[in-house]
XYZ file of C-alpha atoms in Angstrom:
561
model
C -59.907 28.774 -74.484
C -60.131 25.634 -76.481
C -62.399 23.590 -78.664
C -63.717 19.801 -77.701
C -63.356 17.063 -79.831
C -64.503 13.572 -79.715
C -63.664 10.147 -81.457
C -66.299 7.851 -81.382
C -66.983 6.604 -77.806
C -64.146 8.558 -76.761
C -64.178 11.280 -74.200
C -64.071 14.362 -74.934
C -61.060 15.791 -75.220
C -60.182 19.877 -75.260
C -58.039 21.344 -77.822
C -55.794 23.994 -75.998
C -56.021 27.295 -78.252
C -53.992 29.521 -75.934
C -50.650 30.054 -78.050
C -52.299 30.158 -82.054
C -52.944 33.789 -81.405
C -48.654 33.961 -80.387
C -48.180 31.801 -83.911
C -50.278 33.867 -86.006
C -48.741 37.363 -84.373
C -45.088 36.160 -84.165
C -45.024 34.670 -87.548
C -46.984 38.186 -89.210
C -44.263 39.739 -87.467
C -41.249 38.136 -88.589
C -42.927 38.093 -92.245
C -43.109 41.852 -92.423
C -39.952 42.905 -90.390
C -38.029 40.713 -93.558
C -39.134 43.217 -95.659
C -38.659 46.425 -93.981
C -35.892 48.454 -92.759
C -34.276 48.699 -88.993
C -36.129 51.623 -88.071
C -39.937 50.592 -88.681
C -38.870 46.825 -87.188
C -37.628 48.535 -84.103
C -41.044 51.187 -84.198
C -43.613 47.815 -84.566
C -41.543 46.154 -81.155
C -42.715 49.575 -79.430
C -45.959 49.307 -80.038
C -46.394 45.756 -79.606
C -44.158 45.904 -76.158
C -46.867 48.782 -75.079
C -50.007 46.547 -76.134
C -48.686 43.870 -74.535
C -48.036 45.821 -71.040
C -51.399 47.352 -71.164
C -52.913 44.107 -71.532
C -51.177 41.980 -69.140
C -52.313 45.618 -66.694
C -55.985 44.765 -67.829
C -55.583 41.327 -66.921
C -54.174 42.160 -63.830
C -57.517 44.439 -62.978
C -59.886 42.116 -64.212
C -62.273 40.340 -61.310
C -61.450 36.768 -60.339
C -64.970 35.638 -61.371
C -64.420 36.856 -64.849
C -62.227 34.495 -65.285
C -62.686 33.826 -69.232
C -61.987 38.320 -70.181
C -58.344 37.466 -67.579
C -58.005 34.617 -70.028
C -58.511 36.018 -73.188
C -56.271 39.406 -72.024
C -53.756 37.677 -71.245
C -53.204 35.021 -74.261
C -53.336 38.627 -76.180
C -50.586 39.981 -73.896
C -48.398 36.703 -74.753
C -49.019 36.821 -78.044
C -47.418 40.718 -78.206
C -44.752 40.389 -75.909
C -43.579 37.863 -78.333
C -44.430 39.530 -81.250
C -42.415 42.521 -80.078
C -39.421 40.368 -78.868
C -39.447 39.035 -82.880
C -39.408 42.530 -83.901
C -36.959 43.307 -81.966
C -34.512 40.354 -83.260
C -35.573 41.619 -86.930
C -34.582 45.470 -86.364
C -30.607 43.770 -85.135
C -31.002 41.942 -88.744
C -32.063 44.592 -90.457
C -29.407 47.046 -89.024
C -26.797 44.356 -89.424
C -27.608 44.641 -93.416
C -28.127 48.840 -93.578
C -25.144 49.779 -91.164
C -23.177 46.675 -90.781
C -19.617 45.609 -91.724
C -20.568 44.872 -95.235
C -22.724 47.755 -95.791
C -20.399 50.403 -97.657
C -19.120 47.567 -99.490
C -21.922 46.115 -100.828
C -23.286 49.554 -102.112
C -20.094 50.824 -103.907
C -20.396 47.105 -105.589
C -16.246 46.944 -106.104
C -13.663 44.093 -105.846
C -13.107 43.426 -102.396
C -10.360 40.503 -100.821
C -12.303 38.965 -97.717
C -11.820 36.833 -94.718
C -14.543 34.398 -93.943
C -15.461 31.368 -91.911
C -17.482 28.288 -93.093
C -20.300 27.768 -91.708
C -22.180 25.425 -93.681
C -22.106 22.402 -96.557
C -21.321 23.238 -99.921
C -24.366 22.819 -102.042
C -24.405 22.391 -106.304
C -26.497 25.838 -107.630
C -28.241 25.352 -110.891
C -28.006 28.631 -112.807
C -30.011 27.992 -116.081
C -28.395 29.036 -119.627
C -24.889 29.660 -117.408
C -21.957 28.318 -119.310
C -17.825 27.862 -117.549
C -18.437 25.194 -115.022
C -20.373 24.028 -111.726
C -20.883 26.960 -109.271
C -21.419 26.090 -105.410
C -23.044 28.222 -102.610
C -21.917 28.007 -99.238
C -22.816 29.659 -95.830
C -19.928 31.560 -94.079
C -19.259 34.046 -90.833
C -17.363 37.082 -91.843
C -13.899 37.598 -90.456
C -12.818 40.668 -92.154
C -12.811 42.482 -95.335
C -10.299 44.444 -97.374
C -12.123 47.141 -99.406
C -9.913 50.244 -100.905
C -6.688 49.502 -99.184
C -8.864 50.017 -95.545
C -9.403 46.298 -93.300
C -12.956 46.100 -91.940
C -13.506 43.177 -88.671
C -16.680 42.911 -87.785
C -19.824 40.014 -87.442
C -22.007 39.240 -90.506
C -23.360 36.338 -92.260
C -23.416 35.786 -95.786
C -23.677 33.230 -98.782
C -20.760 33.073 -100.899
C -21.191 31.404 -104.260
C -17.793 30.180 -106.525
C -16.698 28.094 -109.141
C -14.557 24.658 -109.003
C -13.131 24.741 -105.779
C -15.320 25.686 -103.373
C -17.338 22.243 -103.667
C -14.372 21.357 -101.697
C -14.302 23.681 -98.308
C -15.699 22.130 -95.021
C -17.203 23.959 -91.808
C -14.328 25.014 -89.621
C -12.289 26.121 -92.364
C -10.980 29.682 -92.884
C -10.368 31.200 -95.898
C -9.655 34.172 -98.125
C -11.131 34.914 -101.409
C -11.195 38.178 -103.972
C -14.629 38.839 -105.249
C -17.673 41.123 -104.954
C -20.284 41.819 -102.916
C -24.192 42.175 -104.026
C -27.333 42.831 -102.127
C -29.338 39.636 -101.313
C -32.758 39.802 -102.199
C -35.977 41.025 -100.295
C -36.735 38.000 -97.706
C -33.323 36.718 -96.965
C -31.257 37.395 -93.327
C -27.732 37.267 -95.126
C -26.393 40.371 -95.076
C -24.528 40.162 -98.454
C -24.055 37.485 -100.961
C -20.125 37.100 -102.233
C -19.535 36.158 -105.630
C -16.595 34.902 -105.675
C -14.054 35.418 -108.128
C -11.438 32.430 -107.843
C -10.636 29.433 -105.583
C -11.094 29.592 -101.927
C -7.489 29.727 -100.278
C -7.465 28.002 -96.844
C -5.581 30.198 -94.243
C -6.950 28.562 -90.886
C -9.003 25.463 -89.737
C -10.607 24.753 -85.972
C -12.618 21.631 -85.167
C -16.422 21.907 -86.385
C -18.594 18.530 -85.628
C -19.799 19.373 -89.383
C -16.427 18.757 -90.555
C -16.431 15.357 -89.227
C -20.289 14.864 -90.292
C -19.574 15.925 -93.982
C -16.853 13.189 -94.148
C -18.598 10.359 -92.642
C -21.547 11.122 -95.338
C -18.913 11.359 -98.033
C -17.881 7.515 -96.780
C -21.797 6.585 -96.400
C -22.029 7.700 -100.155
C -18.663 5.837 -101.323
C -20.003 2.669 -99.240
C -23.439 2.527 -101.134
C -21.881 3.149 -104.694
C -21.611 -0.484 -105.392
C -25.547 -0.165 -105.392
C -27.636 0.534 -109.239
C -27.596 3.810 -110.110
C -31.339 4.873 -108.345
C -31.002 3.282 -105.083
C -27.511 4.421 -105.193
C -28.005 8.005 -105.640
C -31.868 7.861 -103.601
C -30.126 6.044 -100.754
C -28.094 8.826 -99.204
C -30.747 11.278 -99.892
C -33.459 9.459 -97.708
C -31.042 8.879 -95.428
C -29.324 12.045 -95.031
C -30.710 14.358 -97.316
C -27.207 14.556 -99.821
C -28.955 13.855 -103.335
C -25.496 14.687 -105.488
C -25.779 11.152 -106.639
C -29.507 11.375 -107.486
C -30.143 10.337 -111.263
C -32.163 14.056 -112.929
C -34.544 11.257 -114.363
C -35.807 9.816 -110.911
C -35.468 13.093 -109.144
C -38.137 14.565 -111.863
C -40.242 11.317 -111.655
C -40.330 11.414 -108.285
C -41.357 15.209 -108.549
C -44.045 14.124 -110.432
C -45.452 11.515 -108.085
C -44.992 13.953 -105.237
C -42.466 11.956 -103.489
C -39.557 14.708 -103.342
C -40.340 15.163 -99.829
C -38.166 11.330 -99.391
C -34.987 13.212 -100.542
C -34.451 15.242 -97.932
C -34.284 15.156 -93.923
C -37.621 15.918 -92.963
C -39.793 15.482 -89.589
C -40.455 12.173 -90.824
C -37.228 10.936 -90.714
C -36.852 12.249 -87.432
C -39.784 10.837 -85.712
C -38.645 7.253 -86.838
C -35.123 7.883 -85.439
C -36.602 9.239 -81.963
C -39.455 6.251 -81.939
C -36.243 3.789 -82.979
C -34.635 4.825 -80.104
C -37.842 5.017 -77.525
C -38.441 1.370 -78.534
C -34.914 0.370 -77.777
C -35.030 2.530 -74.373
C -38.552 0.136 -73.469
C -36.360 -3.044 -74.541
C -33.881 -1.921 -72.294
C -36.420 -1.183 -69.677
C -35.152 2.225 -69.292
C -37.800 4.402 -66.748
C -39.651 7.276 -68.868
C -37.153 9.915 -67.924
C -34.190 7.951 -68.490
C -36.063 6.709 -71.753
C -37.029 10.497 -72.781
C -33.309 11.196 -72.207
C -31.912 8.586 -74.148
C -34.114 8.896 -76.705
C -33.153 12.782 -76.965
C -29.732 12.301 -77.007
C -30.161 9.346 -79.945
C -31.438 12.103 -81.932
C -29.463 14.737 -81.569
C -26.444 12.011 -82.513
C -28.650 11.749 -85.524
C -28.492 15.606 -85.901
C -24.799 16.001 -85.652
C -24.374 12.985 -88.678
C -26.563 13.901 -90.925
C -25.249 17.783 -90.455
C -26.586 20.425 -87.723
C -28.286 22.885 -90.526
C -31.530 25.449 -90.019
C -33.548 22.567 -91.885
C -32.567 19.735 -90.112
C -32.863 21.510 -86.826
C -36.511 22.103 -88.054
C -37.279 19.045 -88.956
C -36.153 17.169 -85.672
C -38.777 19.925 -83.780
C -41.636 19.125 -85.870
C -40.517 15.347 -86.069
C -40.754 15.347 -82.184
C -43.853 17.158 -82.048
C -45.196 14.922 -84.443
C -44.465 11.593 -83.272
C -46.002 13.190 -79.570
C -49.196 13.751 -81.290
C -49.422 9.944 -82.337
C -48.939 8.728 -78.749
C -51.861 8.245 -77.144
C -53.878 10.527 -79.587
C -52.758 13.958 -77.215
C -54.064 16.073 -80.424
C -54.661 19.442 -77.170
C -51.203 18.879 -75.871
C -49.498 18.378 -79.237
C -50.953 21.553 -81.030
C -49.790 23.508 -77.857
C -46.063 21.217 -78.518
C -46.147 22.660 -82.340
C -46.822 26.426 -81.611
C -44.082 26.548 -78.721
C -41.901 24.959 -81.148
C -42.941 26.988 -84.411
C -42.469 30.564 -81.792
C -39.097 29.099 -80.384
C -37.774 28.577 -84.027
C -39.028 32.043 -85.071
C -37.863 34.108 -81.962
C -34.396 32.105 -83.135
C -34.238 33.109 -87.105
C -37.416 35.263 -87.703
C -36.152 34.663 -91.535
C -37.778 31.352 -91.580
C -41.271 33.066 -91.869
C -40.470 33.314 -95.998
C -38.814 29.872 -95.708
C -41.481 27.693 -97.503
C -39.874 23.865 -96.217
C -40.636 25.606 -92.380
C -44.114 26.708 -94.063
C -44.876 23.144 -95.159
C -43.315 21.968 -92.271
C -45.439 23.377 -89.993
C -48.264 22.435 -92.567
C -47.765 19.034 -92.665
C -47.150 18.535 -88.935
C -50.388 20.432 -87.831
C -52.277 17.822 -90.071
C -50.592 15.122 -88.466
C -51.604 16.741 -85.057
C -55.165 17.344 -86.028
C -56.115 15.000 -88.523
C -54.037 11.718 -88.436
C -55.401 10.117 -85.192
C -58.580 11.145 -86.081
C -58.726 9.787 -89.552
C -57.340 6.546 -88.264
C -60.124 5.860 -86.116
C -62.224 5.858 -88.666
C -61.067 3.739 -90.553
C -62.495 -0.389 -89.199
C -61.143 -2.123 -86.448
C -60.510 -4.712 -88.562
C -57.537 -2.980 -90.335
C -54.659 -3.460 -88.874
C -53.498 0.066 -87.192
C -49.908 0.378 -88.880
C -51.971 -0.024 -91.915
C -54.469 2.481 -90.804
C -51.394 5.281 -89.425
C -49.988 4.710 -93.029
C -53.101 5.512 -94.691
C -53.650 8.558 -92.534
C -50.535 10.291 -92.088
C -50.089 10.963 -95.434
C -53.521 11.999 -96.187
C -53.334 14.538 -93.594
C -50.347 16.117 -94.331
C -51.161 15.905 -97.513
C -54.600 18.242 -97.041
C -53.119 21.126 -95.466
C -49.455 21.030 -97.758
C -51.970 20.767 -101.099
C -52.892 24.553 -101.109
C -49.275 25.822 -100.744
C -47.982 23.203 -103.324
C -50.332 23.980 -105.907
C -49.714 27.712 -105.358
C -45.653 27.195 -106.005
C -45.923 24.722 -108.001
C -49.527 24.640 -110.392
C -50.264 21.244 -110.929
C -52.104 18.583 -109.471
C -50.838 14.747 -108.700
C -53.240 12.291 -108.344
C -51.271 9.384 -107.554
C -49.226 11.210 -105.091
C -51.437 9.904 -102.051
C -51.417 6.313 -103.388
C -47.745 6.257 -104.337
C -46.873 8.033 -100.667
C -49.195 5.124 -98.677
C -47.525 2.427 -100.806
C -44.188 3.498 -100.122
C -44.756 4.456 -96.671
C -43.672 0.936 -95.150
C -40.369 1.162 -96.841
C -39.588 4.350 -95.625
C -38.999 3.158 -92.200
C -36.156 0.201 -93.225
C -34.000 2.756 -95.372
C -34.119 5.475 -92.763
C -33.029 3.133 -89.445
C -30.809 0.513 -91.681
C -29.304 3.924 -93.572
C -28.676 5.528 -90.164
C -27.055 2.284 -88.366
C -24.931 2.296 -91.711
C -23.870 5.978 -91.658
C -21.391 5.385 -88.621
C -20.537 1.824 -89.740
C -19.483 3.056 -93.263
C -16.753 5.232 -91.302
C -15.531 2.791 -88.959
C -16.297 -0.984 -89.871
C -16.989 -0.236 -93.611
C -17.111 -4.119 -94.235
C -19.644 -4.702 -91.546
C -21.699 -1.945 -93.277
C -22.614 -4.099 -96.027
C -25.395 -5.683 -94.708
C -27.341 -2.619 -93.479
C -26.725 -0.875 -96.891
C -28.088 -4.099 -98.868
C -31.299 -3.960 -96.668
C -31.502 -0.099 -97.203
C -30.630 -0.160 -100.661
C -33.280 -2.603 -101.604
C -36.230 -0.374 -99.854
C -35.138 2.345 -101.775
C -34.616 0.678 -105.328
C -38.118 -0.397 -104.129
C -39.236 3.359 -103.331
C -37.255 4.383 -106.761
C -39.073 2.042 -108.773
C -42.826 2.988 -107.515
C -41.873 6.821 -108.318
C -40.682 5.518 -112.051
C -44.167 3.717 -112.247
C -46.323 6.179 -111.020
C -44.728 9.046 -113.143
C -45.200 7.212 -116.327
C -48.905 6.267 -115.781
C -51.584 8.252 -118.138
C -52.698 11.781 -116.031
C -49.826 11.546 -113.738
C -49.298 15.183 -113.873
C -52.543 17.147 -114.207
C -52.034 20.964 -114.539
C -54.071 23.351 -112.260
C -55.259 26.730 -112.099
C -52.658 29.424 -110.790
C -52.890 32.693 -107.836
C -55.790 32.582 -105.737
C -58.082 30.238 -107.843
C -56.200 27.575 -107.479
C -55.354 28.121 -104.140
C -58.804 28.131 -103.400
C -60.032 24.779 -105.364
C -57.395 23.111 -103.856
C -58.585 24.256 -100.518
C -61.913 22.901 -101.496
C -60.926 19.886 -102.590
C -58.937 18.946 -99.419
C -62.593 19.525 -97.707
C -64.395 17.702 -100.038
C -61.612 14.555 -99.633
C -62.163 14.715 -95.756
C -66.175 14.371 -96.646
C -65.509 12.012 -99.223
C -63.143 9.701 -96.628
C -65.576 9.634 -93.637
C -68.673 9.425 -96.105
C -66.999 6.063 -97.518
C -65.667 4.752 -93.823
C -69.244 5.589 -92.110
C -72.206 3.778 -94.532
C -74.335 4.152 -91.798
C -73.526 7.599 -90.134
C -74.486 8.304 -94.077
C -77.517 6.589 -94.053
C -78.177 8.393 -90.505
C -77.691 11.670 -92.403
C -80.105 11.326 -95.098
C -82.961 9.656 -92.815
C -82.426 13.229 -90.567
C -82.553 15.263 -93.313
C -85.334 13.336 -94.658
C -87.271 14.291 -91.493
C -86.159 17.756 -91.877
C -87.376 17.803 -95.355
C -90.702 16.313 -93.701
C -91.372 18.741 -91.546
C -90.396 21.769 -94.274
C -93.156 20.652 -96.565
C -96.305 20.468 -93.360
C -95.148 23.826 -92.509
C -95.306 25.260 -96.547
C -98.665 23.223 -96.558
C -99.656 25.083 -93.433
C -100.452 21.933 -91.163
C -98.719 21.143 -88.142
C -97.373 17.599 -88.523
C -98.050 17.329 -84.552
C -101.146 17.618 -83.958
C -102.574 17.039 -87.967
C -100.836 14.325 -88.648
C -100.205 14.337 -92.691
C -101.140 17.515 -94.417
C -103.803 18.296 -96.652
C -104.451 21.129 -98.681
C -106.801 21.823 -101.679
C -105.495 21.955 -104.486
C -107.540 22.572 -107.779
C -110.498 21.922 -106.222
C -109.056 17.564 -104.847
C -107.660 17.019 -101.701
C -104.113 16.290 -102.057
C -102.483 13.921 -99.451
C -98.517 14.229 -98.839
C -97.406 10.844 -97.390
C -94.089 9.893 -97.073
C -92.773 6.134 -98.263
C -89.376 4.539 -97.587
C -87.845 8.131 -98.049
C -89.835 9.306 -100.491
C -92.352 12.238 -101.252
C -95.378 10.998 -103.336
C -98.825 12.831 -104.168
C -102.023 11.178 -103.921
C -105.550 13.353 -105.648
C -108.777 12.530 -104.760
C-alpha cells in the first residue's frame, strides 16, 4: 500500500501508507475515550481487540497470490489491536478519576490536608480580572490525603495551583498543603486539580535530574540578564523554552507575526541539536552507529537541561523524525518514522489527542515530511540549498498548521511566512550558542560570556524583526471563524502550493496552457461535428457562409466567407 512520487528526474519513490490507518484509529480512540467514562473505554477495547483478531484470522486464510486483500487485512488488524490497546490505557485513566484515591474527595468538594510529590516546573497562570497576587500551577504525584479525620495512600496525578510560594518548589520535593479538590475539566488525564489554600510546606526531598535542570536554567537566565531587555527575556525562551523574562510587548508582537512558535522547545530546536551533534560525530569520524549513538545521547543531554516534560519529550520525537525526512529526501521512510512515533506517544498518554502543541506538532512535521524536500527542488539550482531548505520548511509547516491556527485563533498573518524565512538563519546560532551556554553558565559562568553575546545578538536580531513586522500596516488581518474559516484557509494553503510551483515552473506553465489549448482544440471539432483527424479544420454552415475555425498562436479566430 503506498503512493509514488517523483521529483523531477528523480526515481520514483513509494510512499509507505501502512500505519496512517493505526494514526487515524489510535488517535480517534484516545480522542473519544478522554471524554467518556471507564466502562464504555473498556467496552470500545472489546470490540476493537475482536475486530482486530478476526482480521489478522482473515489474513491468515487469505491465498498467497492475493497478496494485496492479506495486505490490506492486516494493516486493518494493526490498526485495531492498537486502537484497543489505547482504549484500554484510557479505561485505567478513566477509572483512576471515577474510583480512584481522590474520587470521594473531589465530589464532597471539602477542605482536605494532602501529601504530594512534584513532578513538574512551576509555571506563572494568568487568571484574568483575579486580584491577591501571582498564582502558579504545578504537576505533582499524590502521596496521601487526609479527608474527615480518615488518611487515604494511593497513586494519582494531579495539578495543584497556589499563591506566592509555590513558584518556589522543585521536582523531587515533597510536600504538604491544606486546600480543596475540584474536578478537572472534560479532556484532561489529571485526576483532580488542588487549589491550594496556603504555602507549600516541604516535608521530604529525593534527587530528581529536574531539580538540577531547573537550577542550571535559573543560572542560564541570571547569566544573560546583563543583555537589553528583549534579547534578555527572548534568549532563554528560544533556548529553553522559560519565557518569565519575556517583555508582554514582544511576546504579543511576536504573536502577531506568528513567531511564538521561537519561545518554546519545539522539534525545531531539537533537530538542530541532534544535526549539531551528527556533524560533530562526522568531524570526529565516528562510524554511523557510533555516530547515531552519540548523536542520541547529545540529545537526550539536551532533554534532561532544558527539563524532561510531555512537550519536550514530543518535540525531540518529531524533531528526530523531522530532521530524518531532510536526509536524503526519505519522504516513504519518514512518514512511516512520524506515525510510529505519533502511536508510541499516544499508546504512552492517550491525553495528548486534545493536546493542540502535539496536534500542530504532528502538523507541522508531516509538512516537513511531505512537502519540504519537495518544495525545495523546485525552487533553481542556482539558489543556494540552505537558502532553498529555509524557504521551504517554513512554508510547509506553515500549510498544514494554517487551518488549525486560524480555527483557535481567527486571524490571518501575512507576514508570518516572510518574517519566519528571514529569521530562520538566526535561529540556528541562538539555539547551539544558547545550549553550549546553558552548562557553561553553571560551571564556568565567566567563560559563558562569549556564547551568550553571540546568542544574545541573534535573538535581539529575531526580537527586532517580530517588533517590525507587527507594526507594519495589515499585520494582523482578521478571518472568518468555525468551519468557514477552516475551510478558506484550507483553500488557500492549496492555492499557495499552485501559486509556488506556478511561479518556480514558467515553462511547466506554459506546457499547461499549450495542452489545454489542444484540449480546447479538439472540444470545439467535436461541437462542430468534424473530426480534426481525418478533416483537418472544421467547417460548418453557419447562416448560410462557411465558417472556418483556425487556430493562431493560441488563439480561436472566425473567418466568414
Amino acid at each position: 500500500m503506498g503512493l509514488e512520487s517523483t521529483d523531477g528526474a528523480a526515481s520514483p519513490r513509494r510512499i509507505d501508507l501502512r500505519l496512517v490507518p493505526a494514526v487515524l484509529v489510535t488517535w480517534s480512540v484516545a480522542l473519544i475515550c478522554t471524554f467518556v467514562d471507564a466502562i464504555w473505554c473498556a467496552a470500545v477495547a472489546t470490540v476493537l481487540a475482536l475486530a482486530g483478531a478476526l482480521l489478522l484470522v482473515r489474513a491468515r486464510r487469505q491465498l498467497p497470490a492475493q497478496r494485496r486483500p492479506r495486505t490490506i487485512a492486516a494493516t486493518l488488524a494493526v490498526a485495531t489491536v492498537l486502537g484497543a490497546a489505547v482504549a484500554a490505557h484510557g479505561a485505567v485513566m478513566a477509572n483512576t478519576r471515577e474510583e480512584g484515591p481522590l474520587a470521594e474527595a473531589v465530589a464532597e468538594g471539602g477542605g482536605i490536608l494532602i501529601h504530594v510529590l512534584i513532578t513538574g516546573t512551576p509555571e506563572e497562570v494568568r487568571v484574568p480580572g483575579a486580584s491577591g497576587g501571582e498564582r502558579w500551577s504545578v504537576t505533582a504525584t499524590l502521596v496521601d490525603v487526609t479527608a474527615k479525620g480518615s488518611v487515604i495512600q494511593g497513586s494519582a496525578d494531579l495539578t495543584v495551583v497556589g499563591g506566592n510560594g509555590w513558584q518556589d518548589v522543585r521536582p523531587g520535593q515533597r510536600v504538604r498543603t491544606p486546600g480543596t479538590l475540584k474536578s478537572v475539566r472534560e479532556g484532561q488525564t489529571q485526576a483532580a486539580l488542588l487549589s491550594a489554600s496556603s504555602v507549600p510546606v516541604v516535608v521530604g526531598s529525593a534527587f530528581d535530574v529536574r531539580y538540577w535542570a531547573a537550577d542550571v536554567r535559573t543560572q542560564f537566565v541570571a547569566a544573560s540578564s546583563w543583555l537589553a531587555p528583549d534579547p534578555a527575556g527572548l534568549m532563554p525562551g528560544m533556548v529553553t523554552g522559560d519565557t518569565a523574562a519575556l517583555p508582554e510587548s514582544l511576546e504579543a508582537d511576536m504573536k502577531t507575526t506568528g513567531m511564538t512558535h521561537l519561545t518554546a522547545v519545539s522539534g525545531a530546536n531539537c533537530s538542530l541539536v541532534l544535526g549539531g551533534f551528527i556533524l560533530l560525530a562526522r568531524c570526529l569520524r565516528l562510524s554511523r552507529p557510533a555516530a547515531g549513538a552519540f548523536a542520541a545521547c547529545g540529545l537526550m543531554a539536551f532533554v534532561v537541561m532544558v527539563g524532561p516534560e510531555p512537550s519536550v519529550l514530543r518535540a525531540s520525537v518529531m524533531g528526530t523524525v523531522g530532521l530524518a525526512a531532510l536526509i536524503g529526501g526519505l519522504r516513504g521512510r519518514s512518514l512511516t518514522f512520524l506515525c510510529l512515533a505519533t502511536i508510541i506517544l499516544l499508546l504512552l498518554d492517550p491525553g495528548m489527542a486534545t493536546n493542540v502543541g502535539f496536534l500542530l506538532s504532528v502538523l507541522a512535521t508531516l509538512g516537513i515530511v511531505l512537502l519540504a524536500a519537495r518544495i525545495a527542488s523546485w525552487i533553481p539550482v542556482w539558489v543556494p540549498r540552505w537558502l532553498a531548505a529555509g524557504v521551504a520548511v517554513p512554508l510547509s509547516a506553515q500549510l498544514l498548521c494554517g487551518p488549525v491556527i486560524v480555527a483557535l485563533q481567527p486571524q490571518f498573518t501575512p507576514y508570518a511566512l516572510i518574517a519566519n524565512v528571514v529569521a530562520g538563519p538566526l535561529v540556528a546560532p541562538v539555539t547551539i550558542f544558547g545550549t553550549l551556554a546553558v552548562p557553561l553558565s553553571a560551571a564556568l559562568p565567566w567563560l559563558a560570556v562569549v556564547p551568550v553575546a553571540i546568542a544574545g545578538t541573534c535573538a535581539g536580531a529575531v526580537a527586532g524583526l517580530a517588533r517590525f513586522f507587527a507594526n507594519l500596516p495589515g499585520a494582523s488581518v482578521p478571518w472568518a471563524e468555525g468551519p468557514a474559516g477552516i475551510v478558506s484557509m484550507v483553500v488557500l494553503s492549496i492555492v499557495t502550493v499552485m501559486v509556488v510551483w506556478a511561479a518556480l515552473h514558467p515553462l511547466g506553465v506554459a506546457a499547461l496552457i499549450v495542452g489545454l489549448h489542444g484540449r480546447v482544440v479538439v472540444l470545439l471539432d467535436r461541437w462542430l461535428g468534424h473530426d480534426p483527424v481525418k478533416r483537418g479544420p472544421s467547417q460548418a454552415s453557419e447562416g448560410g457562409h462557411h465558417v472556418r475555425w483556425r487556430s493562431s498562436v493560441g488563439f480561436w479566430r472566425k473567418d466568414s466567407r
